[in-house]
Short mmCIF file of C-alpha atoms and ligand atoms in Angstrom, two decimals:
data_model
loop_
_atom_site.label_atom_id
_atom_site.label_comp_id
_atom_site.label_asym_id
_atom_site.label_seq_id
_atom_site.Cartn_x
_atom_site.Cartn_y
_atom_site.Cartn_z
CA MET A 1 0.00 0.00 0.00
CA LYS A 2 1.40 3.36 -1.01
CA ASN A 3 -0.51 6.32 0.31
CA MET A 4 1.94 9.06 -0.42
CA ILE A 5 2.21 12.80 -0.56
CA LEU A 6 4.82 14.80 -2.43
CA ILE A 7 5.94 18.00 -0.74
CA GLY A 8 8.23 20.47 -2.44
CA ALA A 9 8.36 24.10 -3.48
CA GLN A 10 7.01 25.20 -6.84
CA GLY A 11 9.37 23.92 -9.51
CA ALA A 12 10.57 20.97 -7.43
CA GLY A 13 9.09 18.77 -10.13
CA LYS A 14 6.21 17.20 -8.21
CA GLY A 15 3.97 16.85 -11.25
CA THR A 16 6.72 15.43 -13.42
CA TYR A 17 7.77 12.75 -10.91
CA ALA A 18 4.16 11.97 -10.09
CA ALA A 19 3.54 11.17 -13.77
CA ILE A 20 6.34 8.58 -13.62
CA LEU A 21 5.23 7.14 -10.27
CA THR A 22 1.59 6.79 -11.27
CA LYS A 23 2.62 4.54 -14.17
CA LYS A 24 5.10 2.56 -12.11
CA TYR A 25 2.68 1.75 -9.28
CA GLY A 26 -0.67 1.89 -11.05
CA ILE A 27 -2.13 4.30 -8.50
CA PRO A 28 -3.76 7.65 -9.28
CA HIS A 29 -1.93 10.96 -9.33
CA ILE A 30 -4.11 13.46 -7.51
CA SER A 31 -3.02 17.05 -8.07
CA THR A 32 -5.21 19.65 -6.40
CA GLY A 33 -3.78 22.30 -8.75
CA ASP A 34 -4.81 20.23 -11.80
CA MET A 35 -8.25 19.56 -10.30
CA PHE A 36 -8.78 23.28 -9.72
CA ARG A 37 -7.64 24.14 -13.26
CA GLU A 38 -10.02 21.50 -14.62
CA ALA A 39 -12.88 22.98 -12.58
CA ILE A 40 -12.03 26.46 -13.87
CA LYS A 41 -11.96 25.24 -17.46
CA ASN A 42 -15.40 23.65 -17.01
CA GLN A 43 -16.67 26.71 -15.13
CA THR A 44 -18.10 24.64 -12.29
CA PRO A 45 -19.16 26.51 -9.12
CA LEU A 46 -15.94 25.32 -7.46
CA GLY A 47 -13.91 26.56 -10.41
CA VAL A 48 -15.54 29.96 -10.42
CA GLU A 49 -14.84 30.37 -6.71
CA ALA A 50 -11.26 29.07 -6.86
CA LYS A 51 -10.19 31.12 -9.87
CA GLY A 52 -9.99 34.43 -8.01
CA TYR A 53 -7.54 33.02 -5.49
CA ILE A 54 -5.44 31.03 -7.93
CA ASP A 55 -4.85 33.83 -10.44
CA LYS A 56 -3.50 36.00 -7.63
CA GLY A 57 -1.16 33.25 -6.44
CA GLN A 58 -3.12 32.82 -3.19
CA LEU A 59 -4.22 29.55 -1.62
CA VAL A 60 -7.79 28.43 -2.13
CA PRO A 61 -9.58 28.34 1.28
CA ASP A 62 -9.21 25.08 3.21
CA ALA A 63 -12.92 24.33 3.33
CA LEU A 64 -13.12 24.07 -0.46
CA THR A 65 -9.83 22.26 -0.86
CA VAL A 66 -10.37 19.66 1.85
CA LYS A 67 -13.81 18.79 0.47
CA LEU A 68 -12.36 18.33 -3.01
CA VAL A 69 -9.67 15.95 -1.76
CA ASP A 70 -12.00 14.06 0.56
CA GLU A 71 -14.38 13.32 -2.31
CA ARG A 72 -11.53 12.27 -4.59
CA LEU A 73 -9.94 9.89 -2.08
CA LYS A 74 -13.29 8.12 -1.62
CA LYS A 75 -13.26 6.97 -5.26
CA PRO A 76 -12.51 3.25 -5.74
CA ASP A 77 -9.27 3.80 -7.68
CA CYS A 78 -7.63 5.08 -4.47
CA LYS A 79 -8.11 1.78 -2.63
CA LYS A 80 -4.66 0.52 -3.66
CA GLY A 81 -2.95 3.81 -2.91
CA PHE A 82 -2.53 7.31 -4.29
CA ILE A 83 -0.01 10.07 -4.98
CA LEU A 84 -1.16 13.38 -3.57
CA ASP A 85 0.54 16.36 -5.18
CA GLY A 86 -0.10 19.87 -3.89
CA PHE A 87 -2.09 18.77 -0.85
CA PRO A 88 -1.76 19.26 2.09
CA ARG A 89 -0.21 22.71 1.99
CA THR A 90 -1.07 24.00 5.44
CA LEU A 91 -0.99 22.45 8.89
CA SER A 92 -4.76 22.61 9.06
CA GLN A 93 -5.02 20.69 5.77
CA ALA A 94 -2.57 18.10 7.15
CA GLU A 95 -4.72 17.67 10.25
CA ALA A 96 -7.84 17.32 8.11
CA LEU A 97 -6.09 14.71 5.92
CA ASP A 98 -5.19 12.73 9.04
CA LYS A 99 -8.90 12.21 9.63
CA ILE A 100 -9.56 11.16 6.04
CA THR A 101 -6.81 8.59 5.46
CA LYS A 102 -3.57 7.11 6.78
CA LEU A 103 -0.39 8.07 4.94
CA THR A 104 2.48 5.64 4.42
CA HIS A 105 5.09 7.93 2.79
CA VAL A 106 5.87 11.65 2.77
CA ILE A 107 8.38 12.51 0.06
CA PHE A 108 10.08 15.86 0.61
CA LEU A 109 11.69 17.18 -2.57
CA GLU A 110 14.49 19.58 -1.70
CA VAL A 111 15.50 22.12 -4.31
CA ARG A 112 17.57 25.33 -4.38
CA GLU A 113 15.89 28.70 -5.02
CA SER A 114 18.03 29.40 -8.13
CA VAL A 115 16.93 26.09 -9.64
CA ILE A 116 13.30 26.90 -8.85
CA MET A 117 13.38 30.22 -10.67
CA GLN A 118 14.97 28.68 -13.75
CA ARG A 119 12.44 25.84 -13.87
CA ILE A 120 9.28 27.85 -13.32
CA GLY A 121 10.46 30.55 -15.69
CA GLY A 122 10.37 28.12 -18.61
CA ARG A 123 7.48 25.92 -17.55
CA ILE A 124 4.69 25.26 -20.04
CA GLN A 125 1.67 23.04 -19.54
CA CYS A 126 -0.88 21.31 -21.76
CA ARG A 127 -4.36 22.85 -21.63
CA LYS A 128 -5.96 19.51 -22.37
CA CYS A 129 -4.10 16.82 -20.40
CA SER A 130 -2.03 18.92 -17.93
CA ALA A 131 1.29 17.38 -19.06
CA ILE A 132 4.26 19.60 -18.14
CA PHE A 133 7.13 20.62 -20.42
CA HIS A 134 9.95 23.16 -20.19
CA LYS A 135 11.09 25.54 -22.91
CA THR A 136 14.75 24.49 -22.58
CA ASN A 137 15.00 21.61 -20.05
CA MET A 138 12.28 19.43 -21.56
CA PRO A 139 11.00 20.92 -24.82
CA PRO A 140 8.09 19.29 -26.65
CA LYS A 141 8.90 17.79 -30.06
CA LYS A 142 6.89 20.53 -31.76
CA GLU A 143 6.84 24.03 -30.26
CA GLY A 144 3.62 24.87 -28.46
CA VAL A 145 2.11 21.40 -28.95
CA CYS A 146 1.74 18.62 -26.36
CA ASP A 147 3.66 15.41 -27.26
CA LYS A 148 1.07 13.28 -25.49
CA CYS A 149 -2.27 14.54 -26.78
CA GLY A 150 -1.60 17.30 -29.32
CA GLY A 151 -3.16 19.91 -26.99
CA GLU A 152 -2.00 23.51 -26.80
CA LEU A 153 0.88 24.34 -24.43
CA TYR A 154 0.63 27.56 -22.40
CA THR A 155 2.26 29.45 -19.54
CA ARG A 156 0.04 29.48 -16.46
CA ASP A 157 -0.96 32.92 -15.15
CA ASP A 158 0.39 31.95 -11.75
CA ASP A 159 3.80 31.14 -13.30
CA LYS A 160 4.30 34.84 -14.04
CA PRO A 161 7.03 36.43 -11.87
CA GLU A 162 4.86 38.34 -9.33
CA ALA A 163 2.67 35.32 -8.63
CA ILE A 164 5.71 33.03 -8.36
CA LYS A 165 7.21 35.22 -5.64
CA LYS A 166 3.98 35.11 -3.67
CA ARG A 167 3.65 31.34 -4.05
CA LEU A 168 7.22 30.75 -2.87
CA ALA A 169 6.65 32.94 0.18
CA ILE A 170 3.49 30.97 0.98
CA PHE A 171 5.45 27.73 0.61
CA HIS A 172 8.09 28.83 3.12
CA GLU A 173 5.55 30.18 5.60
CA GLN A 174 2.79 27.60 5.40
CA THR A 175 3.96 24.42 3.70
CA ALA A 176 7.53 23.98 4.95
CA PRO A 177 6.26 23.54 8.56
CA LEU A 178 4.52 20.36 7.42
CA ILE A 179 7.90 18.66 7.36
CA GLY A 180 8.15 19.00 11.16
CA PHE A 181 4.59 17.69 11.52
CA TYR A 182 5.37 14.56 9.48
CA ASP A 183 8.89 14.13 10.89
CA LYS A 184 7.26 13.52 14.27
CA LYS A 185 5.32 10.69 12.67
CA LYS A 186 8.56 9.36 11.12
CA LEU A 187 7.10 9.45 7.62
CA VAL A 188 9.44 11.88 5.84
CA LYS A 189 11.97 10.84 3.20
CA ARG A 190 14.16 13.62 1.82
CA ILE A 191 15.07 13.58 -1.87
CA ASP A 192 17.54 15.87 -3.65
CA ALA A 193 15.49 17.32 -6.50
CA ASN A 194 18.14 19.64 -7.93
CA ASN A 195 19.09 17.02 -10.51
CA PRO A 196 17.90 18.24 -13.94
CA VAL A 197 17.04 14.74 -15.17
CA PRO A 198 13.52 13.93 -13.90
CA GLN A 199 13.86 10.18 -14.43
CA GLN A 200 16.89 10.09 -12.11
CA VAL A 201 15.04 11.91 -9.34
CA ALA A 202 12.05 9.61 -9.86
CA ASP A 203 14.37 6.57 -9.61
CA GLU A 204 15.58 7.82 -6.24
CA ILE A 205 12.01 8.15 -5.05
CA ILE A 206 11.27 4.62 -6.29
CA GLN A 207 14.26 3.30 -4.31
CA VAL A 208 12.81 4.84 -1.19
CA LEU A 209 9.30 3.52 -1.85
CA GLY A 210 10.31 0.01 -2.90
CA GLU A 211 8.49 -2.21 -5.40
P1 ADP B 301 2.22 25.01 -7.60
O1 ADP B 301 2.50 23.90 -6.68
O2 ADP B 301 3.25 25.13 -8.67
O3 ADP B 301 1.86 26.29 -6.89
P2 ADP B 301 -0.34 23.85 -8.27
O4 ADP B 301 -0.76 23.50 -9.63
O5 ADP B 301 -0.10 22.75 -7.30
O6 ADP B 301 0.94 24.75 -8.45
O7 ADP B 301 -1.42 24.84 -7.61
C1 ADP B 301 -1.84 25.99 -8.28
C2 ADP B 301 -2.72 26.82 -7.37
O8 ADP B 301 -3.88 26.07 -6.97
C3 ADP B 301 -2.07 27.24 -6.05
O9 ADP B 301 -1.27 28.39 -6.17
C4 ADP B 301 -3.31 27.47 -5.19
O10 ADP B 301 -3.94 28.71 -5.49
C5 ADP B 301 -4.25 26.37 -5.63
N1 ADP B 301 -4.06 25.17 -4.79
C6 ADP B 301 -3.56 23.97 -5.18
N2 ADP B 301 -3.51 23.10 -4.14
C7 ADP B 301 -3.97 23.78 -3.07
C8 ADP B 301 -4.15 23.46 -1.69
N3 ADP B 301 -3.81 22.26 -1.19
N4 ADP B 301 -4.67 24.41 -0.87
C9 ADP B 301 -5.00 25.63 -1.34
N5 ADP B 301 -4.84 25.99 -2.60
C10 ADP B 301 -4.34 25.11 -3.48
ZN1 ZN B 302 -1.62 17.11 -23.58
#
């Protein structure tokens, strides 16, 4: 059973490693950021409410976010395990998650600030399937087009410099303290995510998780 969360600053590569891990273990990749973007695209009530926060680089309120995750984790495909990416991000979310499920692994992806800025600066994402590419580190075969589904690649509004600064500050203030919370439960594994080759970082995570 692998009930895991990935914690790391923006640009640590959570989404990229999660895509590798989800294939390897056959368990779903649950990204709250992707779920919110999907809700915004479909203009659901949740999406409409979340959009105002997300575009400004702020966190969506816990009440909305916890409900979203709770409903998702109840789906049958999570019975064998799951990879949570982008949740929890605050201590109160971590406490709420404790009541919903029992985690087996907390993967903490450590990455230097200079590496973060370089990665987010060039990040592009597929509008259709959420796949992530990078203008120089991991370019798509054809510029502006997703290798996986042919969808359009774009730069997220919250990847623009002002929003990035705010998101990094929120990470240091609100999300970094989660490491202490999970250290007490002896769940944290630290991974060096400065390596520019995603597969190598993913392989290190796989070593920690086992088969
Ligand atoms: P990143 O990790 O690069 O900030 P995500 O795609 O994970 O990007 O999230 C994008 C935005 O979605 C966040 O800036 C925030 O507004 C919102 N969001 C995602 N997950 C959460 C969460 N657990 N709690 C509150 N807001 C969230
Ligand atoms: Zn795509």
